[in-house]
């Protein structure tokens, strides 16, 4: 079959889009309209699918979990030539951090504190995904996560709403471009609305209890930023939010999202979530579930077929007015019209290979990985290493794992192709002997259902004898080496969906091996590959150099080697605190003060069995150079409610190599209608400075930075109160000033 290539849409005014949508709507039967609200899961794990049949009768508006350009074209042909109103399908998939060229996981991208590089990464992801025939990605994931036990922390931007909002907008711009319709972009989906990251105990899917103030001040800002950036779609979350499932939550989906924020796109459920309202103890049966979800404002049913099975009956009996159906269908058709799918429904099957071969894709991925890495420790300037080393040992089962390097959430059918850390080091040290010893294997105690979709082939657990032999072999390699690079952390399937854990320690025998290697007295560098903060207390005291490399993607191994050997200088900062223990979760810097401040002699410390403070605070990260931040200036000692205050500070590279600093601004409102957090990030900028160079950074504090949603008053407000302000290189910044907001 010869298909037209996927061209973009020609620009269309809102009026043109509306009139095309209305023309379509007026010719559609009720069954076809309900079809548009139905997303078909075309995958082996959804039994009994006959996609052609369903599509031919106009029974599907979108298809997900399929990842095959030829099949896209075949199914699209049925939709646009054989279905009653010939409406094209939207093909959707989770393209979270890259399609073929894999980028660092979203938590790592947030560690770059660089919205521009984040935007470019998602531009590349969109270009490849669209070339494969996809129109719609289920990203960005915008859930604030303050409990690192929650496995999905890897998919988001960490603990902070301000950083999260910046990363949200950047990702939407990257995926969608300036406006929907470009031939090399996709529609984005802000998910999971809302509060998913605050599940009880960090256990995935468990209920969430959050006050309106927490939701509005902490959990909503990234979602609102996505709406402002023009995101086309939203996905509702699975879990109960304050006892109402997010997928049947009218307050979230109608009052906040559409009513307050003016969102014009459509909302899709999470997978099977409409049907699962029954399982969740909210809906009586499928019919009740369809009624509750659609009435609450959920437009498209992902894969549960509950809308398809029950909406006709509900309309016919008069429980659901056709206007509600029409309103949902309009939002979906409008996206299809804006995307230009009616004019260009097909994808050229040769396009993907050309697009993936573009050299800048890999270059962007390597650059993004370098930008995202965080130097946690570097005693005695052990890093950067010399390229004249002759005998190096690389140790750790993750060091040569392509899956661990690419991280969680690979698109269906993707074959991991990353440069591993071992390969990256070998490429850098072509004249040295680089000996590799994996050491004991690590694995989850309880396997994951998601493992069946990719990753490493399933293996029997290593026997005690084999584990011990691998342990000893690693020590032999370490003894022979001048320097040891330990690559430890978590496998890709240890974070992500359904991948929560109670402990945040290094899994398996990794710390035991680390201790044994350090005891040999050789210089040791620890490279961490992981998708969440880990409690690496022993390493933080005893290993001189620690690089947090996250799950760095296709070019990850090269990027790690670039940093280790000084071809790139680390400049990332933690987007989430590293705790001393998993049982300290949730832990976040922007806590409220208390009547008994931590560290005061009165009363007791927060725990009597150790410090509750983070091992590494939010915003923390070192460089190969040093910086000083001085000359903090505020445009006026007072600012009127509603006005803008300008803050400047100078940052100087005081070391001998060029490097990046992320200058961060935090505020604290001393009193007010509600208690306010002891610190809140309200500005940041990542700058590159040559040795001796100084730059002046300018921040603006206006009503959106100085206001908040008050529980006491029940609305957004700005108090006329005194504020503290700090500018520095992490959330413990000490350079201080004060100002007041006045009426
Ligand atoms: C996840 C979503 C994802 C969806 C579709 C669900 O299990 O929670 O994040 O987009 O599946 O694959």
Tab-separated table of C-alpha atoms in Angstrom, residues 67-69 93-104 121-134 349-358 361-362 365 402 406 409-419 552-555:
chain	number	residue	atom	x	y	z
A	67	UNK	CA	3.582	0.317	18.091
A	68	UNK	CA	3.793	-0.595	14.431
A	69	UNK	CA	3.665	1.893	11.557
A	93	UNK	CA	1.524	5.378	23.370
A	94	UNK	CA	3.654	6.101	26.417
A	95	UNK	CA	6.629	7.952	24.980
A	96	UNK	CA	7.925	9.142	28.304
A	97	UNK	CA	11.621	9.845	27.773
A	98	UNK	CA	12.317	9.060	24.179
A	99	UNK	CA	11.059	6.760	21.454
A	100	UNK	CA	14.119	5.102	19.850
A	101	UNK	CA	16.687	7.587	21.108
A	102	UNK	CA	16.203	7.304	24.834
A	103	UNK	CA	16.766	10.326	27.056
A	104	UNK	CA	17.418	10.404	30.793
A	121	UNK	CA	14.703	16.258	24.501
A	122	UNK	CA	10.938	15.962	24.198
A	123	UNK	CA	11.118	17.600	20.763
A	124	UNK	CA	13.340	14.736	19.633
A	125	UNK	CA	11.054	12.187	21.305
A	126	UNK	CA	8.069	13.722	19.512
A	127	UNK	CA	9.851	13.762	16.148
A	128	UNK	CA	10.689	10.057	16.359
A	129	UNK	CA	7.301	9.044	17.740
A	130	UNK	CA	5.457	10.973	15.050
A	131	UNK	CA	7.658	9.495	12.354
A	132	UNK	CA	6.570	6.078	13.618
A	133	UNK	CA	2.941	7.094	13.175
A	134	UNK	CA	2.044	8.057	16.725
A	349	UNK	CA	6.699	3.739	6.535
A	350	UNK	CA	10.236	4.728	5.600
A	351	UNK	CA	10.274	7.910	7.628
A	352	UNK	CA	11.228	6.560	11.044
A	353	UNK	CA	14.534	5.085	9.882
A	354	UNK	CA	15.544	8.441	8.403
A	355	UNK	CA	14.521	10.387	11.469
A	356	UNK	CA	16.187	8.047	13.953
A	357	UNK	CA	19.416	8.273	11.970
A	358	UNK	CA	19.665	12.038	12.487
A	361	UNK	CA	19.273	12.915	18.260
A	362	UNK	CA	22.086	10.999	19.894
A	365	UNK	CA	20.640	12.591	24.358
A	402	UNK	CA	21.517	-1.656	28.595
A	406	UNK	CA	17.847	3.280	29.580
A	409	UNK	CA	9.097	3.053	30.735
A	410	UNK	CA	10.446	1.910	27.432
A	411	UNK	CA	7.909	1.958	24.607
A	412	UNK	CA	6.445	-1.378	23.625
A	413	UNK	CA	8.728	-3.497	21.521
A	414	UNK	CA	11.756	-1.296	22.152
A	415	UNK	CA	15.035	-3.167	22.201
A	416	UNK	CA	17.415	-1.478	24.658
A	417	UNK	CA	20.390	-0.164	22.733
A	418	UNK	CA	22.157	2.050	25.231
A	419	UNK	CA	25.881	2.539	25.520
A	552	UNK	CA	20.706	8.240	31.657
A	553	UNK	CA	19.417	6.813	28.363
A	554	UNK	CA	20.866	5.724	25.033
A	555	UNK	CA	24.084	7.714	25.363
